[in-house]
């Protein structure tokens, strides 16, 4: 699979003399190898505009945090072999406690540049595997508590897994405290935290998405549904753990969903307004890109399976499983997604004064009639379960031995 980086000014050129996985341009250090890279929120501006934590894969990966002056001063770059090495080893704290966080811990724990990996709160599986030391008593909803813990344990970087802490300003507060952090600010996390915000951005910057209206009044919402007919899609505006979307195949289902969100308040403030979208027929896929505010690097695609029942029936969940790469996402479709969805989003967010830095996860619908991608939603972090399923892709890309049958965990985050 070929990799290409994109900037808000257009595609970036492949580095001359390097293999297809190495990129170089005015914003990136020579030899940055995209199969294992990720973006980081930066503490302050500097002469290094690409605020990226780089996982450079050669014989073994090395983690480099470029928004830390201490680490920046220790970098040794070799243009001849395309490698970048950090002398300092750091302790990494992963925030979260799901399968996604286990996959991140698994990958980080195997980096020579990580002296140790901590996970708060973590889970029993992470603790038993030895991939990280779990810190179950750390209150991750308190920025002060997380910052204090980082200082006490000399944490060199924080990786925020879930969406809620990002929306609640954890990355902002960590960066203000001088702690290198992987994850976007709360201002840019609004791409996931408010579907209405995302939809308005799509309207303004001509990003293809489903036709929609936003409502706070249940009577008006139901009248709109009557006018449009079913099937139709009802979405809670805010974060609902992947459960705030109802694909209503009848008017009664749509009315029930509207009452659930706007009248009964089943999703709390997240459902205080709803987005009602046209029903799109086609195949869903997930697409990931690493973004530093100006440049975007496409990662691999995936498909998660949301319906609770066998045979793809029943209500949506946060994800019953996933596979990667998604067969429907061809190289041509990947190019289209980057040029019509990802780059306009990065450019639009920058124009709005909200430079996005981190993982941009686009939920797509590949329309049955046209074969073209439309944006369903954005997430601003790695997906769960998608984050666990792509090491096989990495092995195939690099021509290495197949994964063992009993391999327990794999991570899209650092292995593609």
Tab-separated table of C-alpha atoms in Angstrom:
chain	number	residue	atom	x	y	z
A	1	UNK	CA	0.000	0.000	0.000
A	2	UNK	CA	1.362	3.430	-0.938
A	3	UNK	CA	1.328	6.282	1.545
A	4	UNK	CA	1.000	9.964	0.692
A	5	UNK	CA	0.872	12.924	3.012
A	6	UNK	CA	-1.369	15.902	2.344
A	7	UNK	CA	-1.188	19.512	3.440
A	8	UNK	CA	-3.835	22.226	3.232
A	9	UNK	CA	-1.910	23.396	0.165
A	10	UNK	CA	-1.950	20.001	-1.575
A	11	UNK	CA	-0.236	16.586	-1.555
A	12	UNK	CA	3.320	16.436	-0.248
A	13	UNK	CA	6.076	14.860	-2.316
A	14	UNK	CA	7.733	11.573	-1.408
A	15	UNK	CA	11.314	11.940	-0.263
A	16	UNK	CA	13.865	11.255	-2.993
A	17	UNK	CA	16.061	8.262	-2.272
A	18	UNK	CA	13.827	6.796	0.420
A	19	UNK	CA	11.485	3.856	0.369
A	20	UNK	CA	7.763	4.484	-0.293
A	21	UNK	CA	7.074	4.801	3.432
A	22	UNK	CA	9.450	7.725	4.071
A	23	UNK	CA	8.303	11.299	3.566
A	24	UNK	CA	10.114	14.595	3.604
A	25	UNK	CA	9.028	18.211	3.119
A	26	UNK	CA	9.580	21.652	4.568
A	27	UNK	CA	7.386	20.862	7.571
A	28	UNK	CA	8.686	17.413	8.392
A	29	UNK	CA	12.095	16.123	9.426
A	30	UNK	CA	13.780	14.030	6.748
A	31	UNK	CA	12.987	10.379	7.003
A	32	UNK	CA	9.687	10.560	8.878
A	33	UNK	CA	8.191	7.167	8.252
A	34	UNK	CA	4.412	7.322	8.186
A	35	UNK	CA	3.651	3.667	9.008
A	36	UNK	CA	4.004	4.592	12.658
A	37	UNK	CA	3.461	8.280	13.340
A	38	UNK	CA	1.070	10.328	15.396
A	39	UNK	CA	0.338	13.979	16.120
A	40	UNK	CA	0.576	15.762	19.447
A	41	UNK	CA	-0.804	18.973	20.937
A	42	UNK	CA	2.055	21.412	21.265
A	43	UNK	CA	2.982	23.550	24.236
A	44	UNK	CA	4.150	26.596	22.345
A	45	UNK	CA	5.231	27.688	18.894
A	46	UNK	CA	8.767	26.916	17.765
A	47	UNK	CA	10.931	26.614	14.692
A	48	UNK	CA	9.659	23.046	14.267
A	49	UNK	CA	6.161	23.516	12.824
A	50	UNK	CA	5.262	19.824	12.773
A	51	UNK	CA	4.302	19.139	16.384
A	52	UNK	CA	4.331	15.412	16.055
A	53	UNK	CA	5.282	12.459	18.194
A	54	UNK	CA	7.056	10.288	15.689
A	55	UNK	CA	7.324	6.574	15.810
A	56	UNK	CA	10.095	5.905	13.321
A	57	UNK	CA	10.203	2.274	12.287
A	58	UNK	CA	13.399	0.797	11.076
A	59	UNK	CA	14.636	-2.279	12.890
A	60	UNK	CA	12.776	-1.061	15.964
A	61	UNK	CA	10.590	1.991	16.654
A	62	UNK	CA	11.694	5.088	18.573
A	63	UNK	CA	9.285	7.527	20.149
A	64	UNK	CA	10.117	11.196	19.826
A	65	UNK	CA	8.108	14.043	21.359
A	66	UNK	CA	8.946	17.218	19.463
A	67	UNK	CA	6.962	19.548	21.720
A	68	UNK	CA	9.296	18.964	24.639
A	69	UNK	CA	12.422	21.145	24.717
A	70	UNK	CA	14.253	18.473	26.739
A	71	UNK	CA	13.563	15.807	24.149
A	72	UNK	CA	13.985	18.155	21.227
A	73	UNK	CA	17.513	18.956	22.300
A	74	UNK	CA	18.439	15.273	22.364
A	75	UNK	CA	17.338	14.414	18.821
A	76	UNK	CA	19.838	12.893	16.452
A	77	UNK	CA	18.672	12.855	12.836
A	78	UNK	CA	20.355	10.981	10.029
A	79	UNK	CA	19.420	12.028	6.514
A	80	UNK	CA	21.332	9.104	5.011
A	81	UNK	CA	19.361	6.292	6.610
A	82	UNK	CA	16.154	8.226	7.302
A	83	UNK	CA	16.133	7.424	11.011
A	84	UNK	CA	15.491	9.706	13.967
A	85	UNK	CA	16.490	8.589	17.431
A	86	UNK	CA	15.709	10.005	20.862
A	87	UNK	CA	18.329	9.424	23.558
A	88	UNK	CA	15.872	10.042	26.387
A	89	UNK	CA	13.455	7.355	27.480
A	90	UNK	CA	10.151	8.508	28.866
A	91	UNK	CA	7.234	7.313	30.945
A	92	UNK	CA	3.919	7.471	29.088
A	93	UNK	CA	0.522	7.758	30.756
A	94	UNK	CA	-2.478	6.427	28.795
A	95	UNK	CA	-5.859	7.811	29.842
A	96	UNK	CA	-8.770	5.376	29.574
A	97	UNK	CA	-9.793	1.849	30.414
A	98	UNK	CA	-11.079	0.033	27.325
A	99	UNK	CA	-9.824	-2.207	24.545
A	100	UNK	CA	-8.514	0.837	22.671
A	101	UNK	CA	-6.353	1.781	25.629
A	102	UNK	CA	-5.100	-1.796	25.931
A	103	UNK	CA	-4.039	-1.688	22.276
A	104	UNK	CA	-2.252	1.628	22.857
A	105	UNK	CA	-0.503	0.264	25.953
A	106	UNK	CA	0.486	-2.864	24.030
A	107	UNK	CA	2.138	-0.775	21.315
A	108	UNK	CA	3.761	1.766	23.622
A	109	UNK	CA	5.147	-0.937	25.890
A	110	UNK	CA	7.121	-2.324	22.944
A	111	UNK	CA	8.838	0.953	22.107
A	112	UNK	CA	12.482	1.055	23.264
A	113	UNK	CA	12.018	4.749	24.040
A	114	UNK	CA	9.332	4.031	26.664
A	115	UNK	CA	10.832	3.242	30.036
A	116	UNK	CA	7.372	2.463	31.399
A	117	UNK	CA	3.690	2.708	30.492
A	118	UNK	CA	0.981	3.683	32.981
A	119	UNK	CA	-2.753	3.477	32.340
A	120	UNK	CA	-5.486	5.270	34.292
A	121	UNK	CA	-7.798	3.746	35.243
A	122	UNK	CA	-6.887	0.783	33.054
A	123	UNK	CA	-8.629	-2.564	33.405
A	124	UNK	CA	-8.045	-6.113	34.598
A	125	UNK	CA	-6.905	-7.296	31.166
A	126	UNK	CA	-4.239	-4.591	30.920
A	127	UNK	CA	-3.024	-5.329	34.432
A	128	UNK	CA	-2.832	-9.084	33.873
A	129	UNK	CA	-1.074	-8.758	30.509
A	130	UNK	CA	1.733	-6.643	31.934
A	131	UNK	CA	1.411	-4.165	29.058
A	132	UNK	CA	1.067	-1.302	31.538
A	133	UNK	CA	0.805	-0.527	35.230
A	134	UNK	CA	-2.802	0.393	35.977
A	135	UNK	CA	-3.575	3.368	38.220
A	136	UNK	CA	-7.182	2.694	39.143
A	137	UNK	CA	-7.423	5.384	41.831
A	138	UNK	CA	-6.446	8.347	39.630
A	139	UNK	CA	-9.431	10.634	38.983
A	140	UNK	CA	-9.076	11.260	35.244
A	141	UNK	CA	-12.033	13.674	35.332
A	142	UNK	CA	-9.852	16.066	37.354
A	143	UNK	CA	-7.154	17.833	35.351
A	144	UNK	CA	-5.444	18.922	38.569
A	145	UNK	CA	-5.232	15.321	39.770
A	146	UNK	CA	-3.791	14.126	36.438
A	147	UNK	CA	-1.262	16.977	36.296
A	148	UNK	CA	-0.159	16.336	39.887
A	149	UNK	CA	0.259	12.640	39.149
A	150	UNK	CA	2.315	13.399	36.015
A	151	UNK	CA	4.677	15.599	37.977
A	152	UNK	CA	5.067	13.051	40.780
A	153	UNK	CA	5.745	10.162	38.404
A	154	UNK	CA	7.842	12.182	35.922
A	155	UNK	CA	5.483	11.366	33.052
A	156	UNK	CA	7.003	12.445	29.729
A	157	UNK	CA	3.859	12.222	27.626
A	158	UNK	CA	0.119	11.650	28.067
A	159	UNK	CA	-1.974	9.788	25.487
A	160	UNK	CA	-5.690	10.498	25.881
A	161	UNK	CA	-7.817	7.607	24.619
A	162	UNK	CA	-11.517	8.483	25.142
A	163	UNK	CA	-13.502	11.420	23.829
A	164	UNK	CA	-14.988	12.747	27.086
A	165	UNK	CA	-11.683	13.926	28.670
A	166	UNK	CA	-10.754	15.691	25.428
A	167	UNK	CA	-14.054	17.556	25.283
A	168	UNK	CA	-13.634	18.371	29.000
A	169	UNK	CA	-10.325	20.253	28.350
A	170	UNK	CA	-7.873	17.644	29.718
A	171	UNK	CA	-5.486	18.117	26.779
A	172	UNK	CA	-5.717	21.923	27.133
A	173	UNK	CA	-4.850	21.774	30.818
A	174	UNK	CA	-1.988	19.307	30.375
A	175	UNK	CA	-0.424	21.403	27.627
A	176	UNK	CA	-0.723	24.542	29.773
A	177	UNK	CA	1.127	22.654	32.511
A	178	UNK	CA	3.943	21.873	30.064
A	179	UNK	CA	3.149	18.170	29.683
A	180	UNK	CA	3.378	16.848	26.089
A	181	UNK	CA	-0.040	15.473	25.197
A	182	UNK	CA	-1.408	13.358	22.379
A	183	UNK	CA	-4.921	14.608	21.652
A	184	UNK	CA	-6.733	17.710	20.426
A	185	UNK	CA	-7.884	20.695	22.432
A	186	UNK	CA	-11.474	20.974	23.638
A	187	UNK	CA	-12.118	23.637	21.011
A	188	UNK	CA	-11.242	21.253	18.193
A	189	UNK	CA	-12.774	18.244	19.968
A	190	UNK	CA	-16.108	19.939	19.240
A	191	UNK	CA	-15.922	18.064	15.932
A	192	UNK	CA	-17.003	15.041	17.945
A	193	UNK	CA	-18.586	16.755	20.919
A	194	UNK	CA	-21.264	18.482	18.837
A	195	UNK	CA	-22.722	16.975	15.674
A	196	UNK	CA	-24.365	20.315	14.966
A	197	UNK	CA	-20.931	22.000	14.971
A	198	UNK	CA	-19.572	19.345	12.618
A	199	UNK	CA	-22.523	19.683	10.249
A	200	UNK	CA	-22.247	23.466	10.116
A	201	UNK	CA	-18.531	23.136	9.318
A	202	UNK	CA	-19.439	20.773	6.461
A	203	UNK	CA	-21.958	23.283	5.122
A	204	UNK	CA	-19.495	26.149	5.254
A	205	UNK	CA	-16.584	24.325	3.624
A	206	UNK	CA	-18.488	22.144	1.141
A	207	UNK	CA	-17.664	18.820	2.769
A	208	UNK	CA	-20.035	16.112	1.476
A	209	UNK	CA	-22.471	14.942	4.162
A	210	UNK	CA	-26.116	13.956	4.554
A	211	UNK	CA	-28.846	16.607	4.388
A	212	UNK	CA	-29.919	17.573	7.917
A	213	UNK	CA	-31.751	19.895	10.304
A	214	UNK	CA	-31.128	20.583	14.002
A	215	UNK	CA	-33.983	20.784	16.527
A	216	UNK	CA	-34.555	21.489	20.207
A	217	UNK	CA	-38.355	21.419	20.032
A	218	UNK	CA	-39.865	17.900	19.780
A	219	UNK	CA	-43.005	19.135	17.994
A	220	UNK	CA	-40.975	20.828	15.258
A	221	UNK	CA	-38.702	17.809	15.004
A	222	UNK	CA	-41.649	15.448	14.510
A	223	UNK	CA	-43.186	17.698	11.881
A	224	UNK	CA	-39.904	17.676	9.943
A	225	UNK	CA	-39.831	13.873	10.132
A	226	UNK	CA	-43.409	13.725	8.794
A	227	UNK	CA	-42.417	15.992	5.906
A	228	UNK	CA	-39.306	13.954	5.059
A	229	UNK	CA	-40.686	10.474	5.663
A	230	UNK	CA	-38.907	7.302	6.771
A	231	UNK	CA	-36.352	5.813	6.867
A	232	UNK	CA	-34.590	8.698	8.583
A	233	UNK	CA	-31.763	9.122	11.105
A	234	UNK	CA	-32.103	10.745	14.560
A	235	UNK	CA	-28.909	11.739	16.414
A	236	UNK	CA	-28.232	13.210	19.835
A	237	UNK	CA	-26.035	16.260	19.371
A	238	UNK	CA	-23.499	15.470	22.103
A	239	UNK	CA	-21.442	12.528	23.326
A	240	UNK	CA	-23.519	9.410	23.945
A	241	UNK	CA	-20.923	6.602	24.017
A	242	UNK	CA	-21.812	5.537	20.483
A	243	UNK	CA	-25.451	4.921	21.400
A	244	UNK	CA	-27.018	8.271	20.482
A	245	UNK	CA	-27.931	7.375	16.899
A	246	UNK	CA	-31.230	5.808	15.843
A	247	UNK	CA	-31.768	4.661	12.269
A	248	UNK	CA	-35.566	4.852	12.217
A	249	UNK	CA	-37.170	2.689	9.568
A	250	UNK	CA	-40.644	4.020	10.374
A	251	UNK	CA	-42.225	7.264	11.547
A	252	UNK	CA	-43.138	5.668	14.877
A	253	UNK	CA	-39.495	4.716	15.503
A	254	UNK	CA	-38.422	8.264	14.684
A	255	UNK	CA	-41.031	9.798	17.007
A	256	UNK	CA	-39.970	7.439	19.800
A	257	UNK	CA	-36.316	8.449	19.359
A	258	UNK	CA	-37.229	12.159	19.428
A	259	UNK	CA	-39.234	11.689	22.628
A	260	UNK	CA	-36.426	9.656	24.184
A	261	UNK	CA	-33.902	12.432	23.581
A	262	UNK	CA	-35.838	15.695	23.772
A	263	UNK	CA	-38.693	14.823	26.145
A	264	UNK	CA	-37.435	12.066	28.442
A	265	UNK	CA	-33.849	13.313	28.466
A	266	UNK	CA	-32.360	9.814	28.200
A	267	UNK	CA	-28.984	11.213	27.115
A	268	UNK	CA	-28.959	14.208	29.430
A	269	UNK	CA	-27.457	17.383	27.995
A	270	UNK	CA	-26.051	15.374	25.062
A	271	UNK	CA	-29.616	14.955	23.815
A	272	UNK	CA	-30.858	18.471	24.503
A	273	UNK	CA	-30.877	19.038	20.764
A	274	UNK	CA	-31.094	16.500	17.965
A	275	UNK	CA	-29.834	16.299	14.418
A	276	UNK	CA	-32.241	14.718	11.949
A	277	UNK	CA	-30.500	13.441	8.829
A	278	UNK	CA	-31.518	11.940	5.548
A	279	UNK	CA	-31.093	8.180	5.360
A	280	UNK	CA	-28.129	7.215	3.198
A	281	UNK	CA	-28.013	3.759	1.649
A	282	UNK	CA	-24.600	2.209	1.218
A	283	UNK	CA	-21.683	0.707	3.119
A	284	UNK	CA	-20.109	2.317	6.179
A	285	UNK	CA	-16.374	2.567	6.728
A	286	UNK	CA	-14.014	4.306	9.126
A	287	UNK	CA	-11.021	6.325	7.955
A	288	UNK	CA	-8.168	7.639	10.100
A	289	UNK	CA	-5.666	10.434	9.546
A	290	UNK	CA	-2.934	11.983	11.669
A	291	UNK	CA	-3.083	15.763	11.632
A	292	UNK	CA	-0.666	18.415	12.906
A	293	UNK	CA	-2.876	21.407	12.178
A	294	UNK	CA	-1.654	21.800	8.628
A	295	UNK	CA	-0.612	18.402	7.281
A	296	UNK	CA	-2.586	15.156	7.268
A	297	UNK	CA	-1.239	11.645	6.944
A	298	UNK	CA	-3.747	8.914	5.979
A	299	UNK	CA	-3.641	5.772	8.070
A	300	UNK	CA	-5.643	2.616	7.411
A	301	UNK	CA	-9.367	2.148	7.006
A	302	UNK	CA	-11.581	-0.099	9.116
A	303	UNK	CA	-15.162	-1.242	9.519
A	304	UNK	CA	-16.787	-1.635	12.911
A	305	UNK	CA	-19.973	-3.570	13.441
A	306	UNK	CA	-22.391	-1.594	15.578
A	307	UNK	CA	-25.620	-3.598	15.660
A	308	UNK	CA	-26.021	-5.680	18.797
A	309	UNK	CA	-27.480	-8.798	17.165
A	310	UNK	CA	-26.139	-11.469	14.825
A	311	UNK	CA	-26.946	-10.722	11.209
A	312	UNK	CA	-26.477	-6.978	11.748
A	313	UNK	CA	-29.804	-6.484	13.527
A	314	UNK	CA	-30.907	-4.612	16.635
A	315	UNK	CA	-29.915	-1.242	18.125
A	316	UNK	CA	-26.514	0.402	17.607
A	317	UNK	CA	-23.786	-0.053	20.195
A	318	UNK	CA	-20.340	1.479	20.655
A	319	UNK	CA	-19.020	-1.399	18.531
A	320	UNK	CA	-19.360	-5.188	18.650
A	321	UNK	CA	-16.182	-5.789	16.661
A	322	UNK	CA	-14.187	-4.532	13.691
A	323	UNK	CA	-11.967	-5.516	10.796
A	324	UNK	CA	-9.250	-3.637	8.942
A	325	UNK	CA	-8.578	-2.632	6.238
A	326	UNK	CA	-12.085	-2.106	4.882
A	327	UNK	CA	-12.328	-3.847	1.481
A	328	UNK	CA	-14.544	-1.084	0.088
A	329	UNK	CA	-11.909	1.610	0.718
A	330	UNK	CA	-9.730	1.362	-2.368
A	331	UNK	CA	-6.677	3.503	-3.038
A	332	UNK	CA	-8.774	5.735	-5.289
A	333	UNK	CA	-11.455	6.097	-2.629
A	334	UNK	CA	-8.779	6.873	-0.050
A	335	UNK	CA	-7.530	9.696	-2.255
A	336	UNK	CA	-11.079	11.021	-2.630
A	337	UNK	CA	-11.635	10.954	1.132
A	338	UNK	CA	-8.427	12.872	1.756
A	339	UNK	CA	-9.126	15.498	-0.902
A	340	UNK	CA	-12.870	16.009	-0.402
A	341	UNK	CA	-13.277	15.417	3.343
A	342	UNK	CA	-10.100	15.336	5.458
A	343	UNK	CA	-8.143	18.233	3.940
A	344	UNK	CA	-11.159	20.582	3.697
A	345	UNK	CA	-11.840	19.818	7.363
A	346	UNK	CA	-8.260	20.565	8.419
A	347	UNK	CA	-8.263	23.730	6.327
A	348	UNK	CA	-11.695	24.784	7.608
A	349	UNK	CA	-10.771	24.242	11.246
A	350	UNK	CA	-7.614	26.306	10.770
A	351	UNK	CA	-9.637	29.088	9.150
A	352	UNK	CA	-12.007	29.023	12.137
A	353	UNK	CA	-9.049	29.519	14.504
A	354	UNK	CA	-9.239	25.905	15.740
A	355	UNK	CA	-6.142	24.154	14.401
A	356	UNK	CA	-6.765	20.435	14.751
A	357	UNK	CA	-3.888	18.359	16.115
A	358	UNK	CA	-4.345	14.655	16.721
A	359	UNK	CA	-6.205	11.722	15.201
A	360	UNK	CA	-9.075	12.586	12.907
A	361	UNK	CA	-11.427	9.631	12.600
A	362	UNK	CA	-14.031	10.008	9.867
A	363	UNK	CA	-17.133	7.853	9.881
A	364	UNK	CA	-18.081	7.464	6.225
A	365	UNK	CA	-20.956	6.191	4.135
A	366	UNK	CA	-19.978	4.969	0.680
A	367	UNK	CA	-23.213	5.605	-1.188
A	368	UNK	CA	-24.656	2.680	-3.085
A	369	UNK	CA	-25.842	4.726	-6.054
A	370	UNK	CA	-22.827	6.959	-6.648
A	371	UNK	CA	-20.008	5.043	-4.972
A	372	UNK	CA	-18.871	8.351	-3.473
A	373	UNK	CA	-17.994	8.907	0.204
A	374	UNK	CA	-20.054	11.139	2.482
A	375	UNK	CA	-19.128	12.140	6.022
A	376	UNK	CA	-21.458	10.723	8.678
A	377	UNK	CA	-19.567	11.853	11.759
A	378	UNK	CA	-16.164	12.756	13.158
A	379	UNK	CA	-14.362	11.326	16.148
A	380	UNK	CA	-11.239	13.038	17.475
A	381	UNK	CA	-9.397	9.981	18.790
A	382	UNK	CA	-8.661	6.390	17.830
A	383	UNK	CA	-11.711	4.171	17.586
A	384	UNK	CA	-12.629	1.383	19.946
A	385	UNK	CA	-12.741	-1.394	18.723
A	386	UNK	CA	-10.987	-0.289	15.486
A	387	UNK	CA	-7.751	0.559	17.290
A	388	UNK	CA	-7.211	-3.108	18.095
A	389	UNK	CA	-7.443	-4.614	14.626
A	390	UNK	CA	-4.754	-3.440	12.224
A	391	UNK	CA	-1.456	-5.001	13.108
A	392	UNK	CA	-2.129	-7.628	10.447
A	393	UNK	CA	-2.139	-4.838	7.858
A	394	UNK	CA	1.238	-3.688	9.127
A	395	UNK	CA	2.696	-7.184	8.842
A	396	UNK	CA	1.437	-7.506	5.263
A	397	UNK	CA	2.732	-4.085	4.247
A	398	UNK	CA	6.235	-4.771	5.511
A	399	UNK	CA	6.418	-8.356	4.266
A	400	UNK	CA	7.067	-9.805	7.720
A	401	UNK	CA	5.934	-13.105	9.123
A	402	UNK	CA	2.223	-13.526	9.695
A	403	UNK	CA	0.888	-12.879	13.150
A	404	UNK	CA	0.692	-15.897	15.375
A	405	UNK	CA	-2.756	-17.397	15.683
A	406	UNK	CA	-2.836	-16.700	19.404
A	407	UNK	CA	-1.748	-13.064	19.214
A	408	UNK	CA	-4.051	-11.385	21.719
A	409	UNK	CA	-3.827	-7.728	20.886
A	410	UNK	CA	-2.916	-5.534	17.975
A	411	UNK	CA	-2.873	-1.775	17.504
A	412	UNK	CA	-3.691	0.339	14.513
A	413	UNK	CA	-2.276	3.302	16.368
A	414	UNK	CA	1.404	2.530	15.961
A	415	UNK	CA	1.579	-0.488	13.680
A	416	UNK	CA	0.346	0.713	10.331
